[in-house]
């Protein structure tokens, strides 16, 4: 057991984005605090008020006056779910940060299991949703999205794992430091690495049946997920280009055969077929090459680090030389080279630097 991850040593943050969730707020505070109190954890609950207009703002002010563990970050207007999650992660002060929605779909009782897994040294614990209590059509769309994303993404993003998760402080700092604007949080969480585990958690029904993220919003998020974690939409054009090139060669052969051998070709047909099919293939390959540049620029602008160090371990850590030590070593090398040259001129090349 990691001693820094015990109730007496650790501080926990629970981050919740809020957009017009008036009725759920007192219930959430009561359920989260009783769950964490039962485990004797010290904690804060950080609500990010994403421009609510239904009285949630007043209710949050009331809750923060009633409980010293309630903190509020308020946006100037509605900026969207992912932005609220990002702001909450920035504001949270805990050694472990738990992200959950405030529509009572994420069961606060799962926090106990999250924390138990964190104590067993997992840095990321995410909920794998079982029994989604949602409309069949929405469930089908979610299922398709997760499966397609899983098949094409360059990092393995677990199926049916949304934002509901616990992250160790260093994971949060890694993700917070990314300059990336267009964020798909579950993807970034998988990309971060460290020790991750999934826990099955039943997805409850929304308390009021009115989703705050519209279908269009979910579609945009799906696009963000696919484009920021996969190059397949781009590399597809290589395949399309290659295929059209092969088809154009076959067509050209066919058209030339009829033009030159059988004489069945209608005037103009041969040249039209060759030009159209060949230029179609060249266009696709051109798009693929342009896309390659765009993808590289996107990668550079997104500026995800090339690697994240987990730990550096060694029995005998060698410190790097200081600039002064470095220049002393260079002077020594130059002196040796000069001496070696003089010896060579005198016909004695047997000197070595170590001598
Ligand atoms: N939310 C938000 N800003 C928005 C839309 C939603 O902060 O513009 C919050 C909302 O209050 C909830 C969470 O994001 O806590 C998830 O929203 P919703 O339940 O509509 O998403 P779904 O569960 O359908 O993905
Ligand atoms: Mg919801």
Coordinates of C-alpha atoms and ligand atoms in Angstrom, one line a residue:
X1 CA 0.0 0.0 0.0
X2 CA 1.3 3.5 -1.0
X3 CA 1.4 5.5 2.3
X4 CA 0.8 8.8 0.5
X5 CA -2.6 7.4 -0.6
X6 CA -4.2 6.8 2.7
X7 CA -7.1 8.8 4.2
X8 CA -4.8 10.4 6.8
X9 CA -2.3 11.6 4.2
X10 CA -4.2 12.3 1.0
X11 CA -6.6 15.0 -0.1
X12 CA -9.3 14.1 -2.7
X13 CA -11.0 16.4 -5.2
X14 CA -14.3 15.6 -6.9
X15 CA -14.9 17.7 -10.0
X16 CA -18.3 18.1 -11.5
X17 CA -19.4 20.2 -14.5
X18 CA -22.8 21.7 -14.0
X19 CA -25.2 23.1 -16.7
X20 CA -28.7 23.6 -15.3
X21 CA -28.7 20.7 -12.8
X22 CA -30.6 22.5 -10.0
X23 CA -32.5 19.6 -8.5
X24 CA -29.5 17.2 -8.5
X25 CA -27.0 19.5 -6.7
X26 CA -28.0 19.0 -3.0
X27 CA -28.4 15.2 -3.6
X28 CA -24.9 15.1 -5.1
X29 CA -23.3 16.9 -2.3
X30 CA -25.0 14.7 0.3
X31 CA -24.1 11.4 -1.5
X32 CA -20.5 12.3 -2.4
X33 CA -19.8 13.7 1.1
X34 CA -21.3 10.7 2.9
X35 CA -19.4 8.2 0.7
X36 CA -16.1 10.0 1.3
X37 CA -16.8 10.6 5.0
X38 CA -17.4 6.9 5.5
X39 CA -13.9 6.2 4.2
X40 CA -12.5 9.0 6.4
X41 CA -11.1 10.9 3.4
X42 CA -10.4 14.6 3.5
X43 CA -11.9 16.1 0.3
X44 CA -13.3 19.0 -1.7
X45 CA -16.1 19.1 -4.2
X46 CA -15.4 21.4 -7.1
X47 CA -18.4 22.4 -9.2
X48 CA -17.8 24.1 -12.5
X49 CA -20.8 26.2 -13.3
X50 CA -20.9 26.3 -17.1
X51 CA -23.2 29.3 -17.5
X52 CA -26.3 27.8 -15.8
X53 CA -29.5 29.8 -16.1
X54 CA -32.0 27.7 -14.0
X55 CA -31.0 28.7 -10.5
X56 CA -28.1 26.4 -10.2
X57 CA -25.8 29.4 -9.6
X58 CA -27.8 30.5 -6.5
X59 CA -28.0 26.9 -5.3
X60 CA -24.2 26.4 -5.7
X61 CA -23.6 29.7 -3.7
X62 CA -25.9 28.4 -1.0
X63 CA -24.1 25.0 -0.9
X64 CA -20.7 26.6 -0.7
X65 CA -21.8 28.7 2.2
X66 CA -23.3 25.6 4.0
X67 CA -20.2 23.4 3.4
X68 CA -16.6 24.4 3.5
X69 CA -15.6 21.6 1.2
X70 CA -17.7 22.9 -1.7
X71 CA -15.8 25.2 -4.2
X72 CA -17.2 26.8 -7.3
X73 CA -15.7 27.9 -10.6
X74 CA -18.2 29.9 -12.6
X75 CA -17.9 30.5 -16.3
X76 CA -19.0 33.8 -17.9
X77 CA -21.3 31.8 -20.2
X78 CA -21.9 28.3 -21.4
X79 CA -18.6 26.9 -22.9
X80 CA -19.5 23.2 -23.0
X81 CA -18.9 20.1 -21.1
X82 CA -15.2 19.4 -22.1
X83 CA -14.2 23.0 -21.2
X84 CA -15.9 22.6 -17.8
X85 CA -14.0 19.4 -17.2
X86 CA -10.7 21.1 -18.2
X87 CA -11.4 24.1 -15.8
X88 CA -12.2 21.7 -13.0
X89 CA -9.0 19.8 -13.4
X90 CA -7.1 23.0 -13.3
X91 CA -8.8 24.2 -10.1
X92 CA -8.7 20.9 -8.2
X93 CA -6.1 20.7 -5.5
X94 CA -6.3 17.0 -4.5
X95 CA -3.7 14.2 -4.6
X96 CA -6.4 12.3 -6.5
X97 CA -9.0 13.9 -8.7
X98 CA -12.3 12.3 -9.5
X99 CA -14.3 13.5 -12.5
X100 CA -18.1 12.8 -12.6
X101 CA -21.2 14.3 -14.2
X102 CA -23.8 16.1 -12.1
X103 CA -26.9 14.5 -13.5
X104 CA -26.8 11.5 -11.1
X105 CA -25.9 9.1 -13.9
X106 CA -22.5 8.4 -12.3
X107 CA -23.0 6.6 -9.0
X108 CA -21.1 8.2 -6.1
X109 CA -20.8 4.8 -4.4
X110 CA -18.3 3.9 -7.1
X111 CA -15.9 6.4 -5.5
X112 CA -15.1 3.9 -2.8
X113 CA -13.9 1.3 -5.4
X114 CA -12.0 4.0 -7.3
X115 CA -10.1 5.0 -4.2
X116 CA -9.4 1.4 -3.3
X117 CA -7.8 0.8 -6.7
X118 CA -5.8 4.1 -6.4
X119 CA -4.5 2.8 -3.0
X120 CA -3.4 -0.3 -4.9
X121 CA -1.1 2.0 -6.9
X122 CA -3.2 2.5 -10.0
X123 CA -2.8 6.1 -11.3
X124 CA -6.0 6.0 -13.4
X125 CA -9.2 4.3 -12.5
X126 CA -12.0 4.6 -15.0
X127 CA -15.6 3.4 -14.9
X128 CA -16.6 1.0 -17.6
X129 CA -20.3 1.5 -18.0
X130 CA -22.6 -1.5 -17.8
X131 CA -26.3 -1.4 -18.5
X132 CA -26.6 2.0 -20.0
X133 CA -30.1 3.1 -19.2
X134 CA -30.6 5.2 -22.2
X135 CA -32.8 5.3 -25.3
X136 CA -32.0 2.4 -27.7
X137 CA -31.1 4.7 -30.6
X138 CA -28.6 6.7 -28.4
X139 CA -27.2 3.5 -27.1
X140 CA -26.6 2.2 -30.6
X141 CA -24.9 5.4 -31.6
X142 CA -22.6 5.3 -28.5
X143 CA -21.8 1.6 -29.1
X144 CA -20.9 2.3 -32.8
X145 CA -18.8 5.3 -31.8
X146 CA -16.8 3.4 -29.2
X147 CA -16.2 0.5 -31.5
X148 CA -15.1 2.6 -34.5
X149 CA -12.9 4.7 -32.3
X150 CA -11.3 1.7 -30.7
X151 CA -10.7 0.2 -34.1
X152 CA -9.0 3.2 -35.7
X153 CA -7.4 5.1 -32.8
X154 CA -3.6 5.1 -32.4
X155 CA -3.9 4.7 -28.6
X156 CA -6.1 2.0 -27.1
X157 CA -9.2 3.8 -25.8
X158 CA -11.3 1.5 -23.7
X159 CA -14.9 0.8 -24.9
X160 CA -17.7 2.4 -22.9
X161 CA -15.5 4.4 -20.6
X162 CA -16.5 8.1 -20.4
X163 CA -15.3 10.9 -18.2
X164 CA -16.2 9.2 -14.9
X165 CA -12.8 8.3 -13.5
X166 CA -10.1 9.0 -10.9
X167 CA -6.8 10.4 -11.8
X168 CA -3.7 10.7 -9.7
X169 CA -2.3 14.2 -9.3
X170 CA 0.6 13.7 -11.7
X171 CA -1.7 12.4 -14.4
X172 CA -3.8 15.6 -14.0
X173 CA -0.7 17.7 -14.2
X174 CA 0.4 16.0 -17.4
X175 CA -2.9 16.5 -19.0
X176 CA -3.3 20.1 -17.7
X177 CA 0.1 21.0 -19.3
X178 CA -1.0 20.1 -22.8
X179 CA -1.7 23.1 -25.0
X180 CA -4.2 21.1 -27.0
X181 CA -7.5 23.0 -27.5
X182 CA -9.8 20.5 -29.0
X183 CA -10.0 18.0 -26.2
X184 CA -11.5 14.5 -25.9
X185 CA -10.8 13.8 -22.3
X186 CA -11.1 9.9 -22.3
X187 CA -8.7 9.8 -25.2
X188 CA -6.1 12.0 -23.4
X189 CA -6.5 9.9 -20.3
X190 CA -5.6 6.8 -22.3
X191 CA -2.8 8.5 -24.1
X192 CA -1.2 9.6 -20.8
X193 CA -0.4 6.0 -19.9
X194 CA 0.7 5.2 -16.3
X195 CA -1.0 2.4 -14.5
X196 CA -4.7 2.2 -15.6
X197 CA -7.5 0.0 -14.7
X198 CA -11.3 -0.1 -15.4
X199 CA -14.0 -0.9 -12.9
X200 CA -17.5 -1.9 -14.0
X201 CA -20.1 0.6 -12.8
X202 CA -23.7 0.6 -13.7
X203 CA -24.7 3.7 -15.6
X204 CA -27.8 5.1 -13.9
X205 CA -30.6 6.9 -15.8
X206 CA -30.5 10.7 -16.0
X207 CA -32.7 12.2 -13.3
X208 CA -34.8 14.4 -15.6
X209 CA -34.5 12.8 -19.0
X210 CA -33.3 16.0 -20.7
X211 CA -29.6 15.7 -21.8
X212 CA -27.7 18.9 -21.5
X213 CA -25.3 17.9 -24.3
X214 CA -27.2 18.0 -27.5
X215 CA -26.9 15.3 -30.2
X216 CA -25.0 17.8 -32.3
X217 CA -22.6 18.3 -29.4
X218 CA -22.1 14.6 -29.1
X219 CA -21.4 14.4 -32.8
X220 CA -18.8 17.2 -32.6
X221 CA -17.1 15.4 -29.7
X222 CA -17.1 12.1 -31.7
X223 CA -15.4 14.1 -34.5
X224 CA -12.8 15.5 -32.1
X225 CA -12.1 12.0 -30.7
X226 CA -11.6 10.5 -34.2
X227 CA -9.5 13.3 -35.7
X228 CA -7.3 13.8 -32.6
X229 CA -6.6 10.1 -32.0
X230 CA -6.5 8.6 -35.5
X231 CA -5.0 9.3 -38.9
X232 CA -7.2 6.7 -40.6
X233 CA -9.6 9.4 -42.1
X234 CA -6.4 10.7 -43.9
X235 CA -4.6 7.5 -44.8
X236 CA -7.9 6.3 -46.4
X237 CA -7.0 8.6 -49.3
X238 CA -3.8 6.7 -49.9
X239 CA -5.9 3.5 -50.3
X240 CA -8.5 5.3 -52.5
X241 CA -5.7 6.8 -54.6
X242 CA -3.9 3.5 -55.0
X243 CA -7.1 1.7 -55.9
X244 CA -8.2 4.3 -58.4
X245 CA -4.7 4.2 -60.0
X246 CA -5.0 0.4 -60.5
X247 CA -8.5 0.8 -61.9
X248 CA -7.3 3.5 -64.2
X249 CA -4.5 1.2 -65.6
X250 CA -7.0 -1.6 -66.2
X251 CA -9.4 0.8 -67.9
X252 CA -6.6 2.3 -70.0
X253 CA -5.5 -1.1 -71.1
X254 CA -9.1 -2.1 -71.9
X255 CA -9.8 1.2 -73.9
X256 CA -6.5 0.9 -75.8
X257 CA -7.2 -2.7 -76.7
X258 CA -10.5 -1.8 -78.3
X259 CA -9.0 1.3 -79.9
X260 CA -5.9 -0.4 -81.4
X261 CA -6.8 -4.1 -81.7
X262 CA -10.5 -4.6 -82.2
X263 CA -11.4 -1.1 -83.5
X264 CA -14.7 -1.3 -81.4
X265 CA -13.9 2.0 -79.6
X266 CA -16.3 4.9 -80.2
X267 CA -14.2 8.0 -81.2
X268 CA -13.2 10.0 -78.1
X269 CA -14.1 7.2 -75.7
X270 CA -10.5 6.0 -75.2
X271 CA -9.0 9.4 -74.4
X272 CA -11.9 10.4 -72.1
X273 CA -11.7 7.1 -70.1
X274 CA -7.9 7.4 -69.7
X275 CA -7.9 11.1 -68.8
X276 CA -10.8 10.9 -66.3
X277 CA -9.7 7.8 -64.5
X278 CA -6.0 8.8 -64.4
X279 CA -6.7 12.3 -63.1
X280 CA -9.2 10.9 -60.5
X281 CA -6.4 8.7 -59.1
X282 CA -3.9 11.6 -59.2
X283 CA -6.4 13.8 -57.3
X284 CA -6.8 11.3 -54.5
X285 CA -3.1 10.8 -54.1
X286 CA -2.7 14.6 -54.1
X287 CA -5.3 14.9 -51.3
X288 CA -3.4 12.2 -49.4
X289 CA -0.1 14.1 -49.7
X290 CA -1.6 17.4 -48.7
X291 CA -3.3 15.7 -45.8
X292 CA 0.0 14.3 -44.7
X293 CA 1.4 17.8 -44.4
X294 CA -1.8 19.0 -42.6
X295 CA -1.5 16.0 -40.2
X296 CA 2.1 16.8 -39.4
X297 CA 1.3 20.5 -38.8
X298 CA -1.6 19.5 -36.6
X299 CA 0.7 17.2 -34.7
X300 CA 3.2 20.0 -34.2
X301 CA 0.6 22.6 -33.2
X302 CA -1.0 20.2 -30.7
X303 CA 2.4 19.8 -29.2
X304 CA 1.8 16.6 -27.2
X305 CA 5.1 15.6 -25.7
X306 CA 6.8 12.7 -27.4
X307 CA 7.0 10.7 -24.2
X308 CA 6.0 11.0 -20.5
X309 CA 8.5 9.7 -17.9
X310 CA 6.9 7.6 -15.1
X311 CA 10.0 7.4 -12.9
X312 CA 13.8 7.3 -13.1
X313 CA 15.3 4.6 -11.0
X314 CA 18.9 3.7 -10.4
X315 CA 21.0 2.6 -7.5
X316 CA 23.7 5.0 -8.4
X317 CA 22.3 8.0 -10.1
X318 CA 25.0 9.8 -12.2
X319 CA 24.5 13.5 -12.1
X320 CA 24.9 15.3 -15.4
X321 CA 28.1 17.5 -15.7
X322 CA 27.7 21.2 -15.0
X323 CA 28.5 23.7 -17.9
X324 CA 31.9 24.4 -16.1
X325 CA 32.8 20.7 -15.9
X326 CA 31.8 20.4 -19.5
X327 CA 34.1 23.2 -20.7
X328 CA 37.0 21.7 -18.6
X329 CA 36.5 18.4 -20.3
X330 CA 36.5 20.1 -23.8
X331 CA 39.8 21.9 -22.9
X332 CA 41.3 18.6 -21.8
X333 CA 40.3 17.0 -25.0
X334 CA 41.8 19.8 -27.1
X335 CA 45.1 19.6 -25.2
X336 CA 45.2 15.9 -25.7
X337 CA 44.5 16.3 -29.5
X338 CA 47.3 18.9 -29.8
X339 CA 49.7 16.7 -27.8
X340 CA 48.8 13.6 -29.9
X341 CA 49.4 15.6 -33.1
X342 CA 52.9 16.7 -31.9
X343 CA 53.7 13.0 -31.0
X344 CA 52.5 11.9 -34.5
X345 CA 54.8 14.4 -36.1
X346 CA 57.7 13.1 -34.0
X347 CA 56.7 9.5 -35.2
X348 CA 55.2 8.3 -31.8
X349 CA 51.4 7.8 -32.3
X350 CA 51.1 5.3 -29.4
X351 CA 49.9 7.9 -26.8
X352 CA 46.3 7.5 -25.7
X353 CA 44.1 10.0 -23.9
X354 CA 43.7 7.9 -20.8
X355 CA 47.5 7.7 -20.3
Ligands
LIG1 N1 -22.7 20.0 -19.1 C1 -21.9 21.1 -19.0 N2 -22.0 22.0 -20.1 C2 -22.8 21.8 -21.2 C3 -23.5 20.6 -21.2 C4 -23.4 19.7 -20.1 O1 -21.2 21.3 -18.1 O2 -22.8 22.6 -22.0 C5 -22.6 19.0 -17.9 C6 -23.9 18.5 -17.4 O3 -24.4 19.4 -16.4 C7 -23.6 17.2 -16.9 C8 -22.5 16.7 -17.8 O4 -21.9 17.9 -18.4 O5 -23.1 17.3 -15.6 C9 -22.9 15.7 -18.8 O6 -24.0 16.2 -19.5 P1 -25.2 15.3 -20.1 O7 -25.7 14.5 -19.1 O8 -26.1 16.1 -21.0 O9 -24.3 14.4 -21.1 P2 -24.5 12.8 -21.5 O10 -24.6 12.1 -20.2 O11 -25.7 12.8 -22.2 O12 -23.3 12.5 -22.3
LIG2 MG1 -25.6 12.5 -18.6

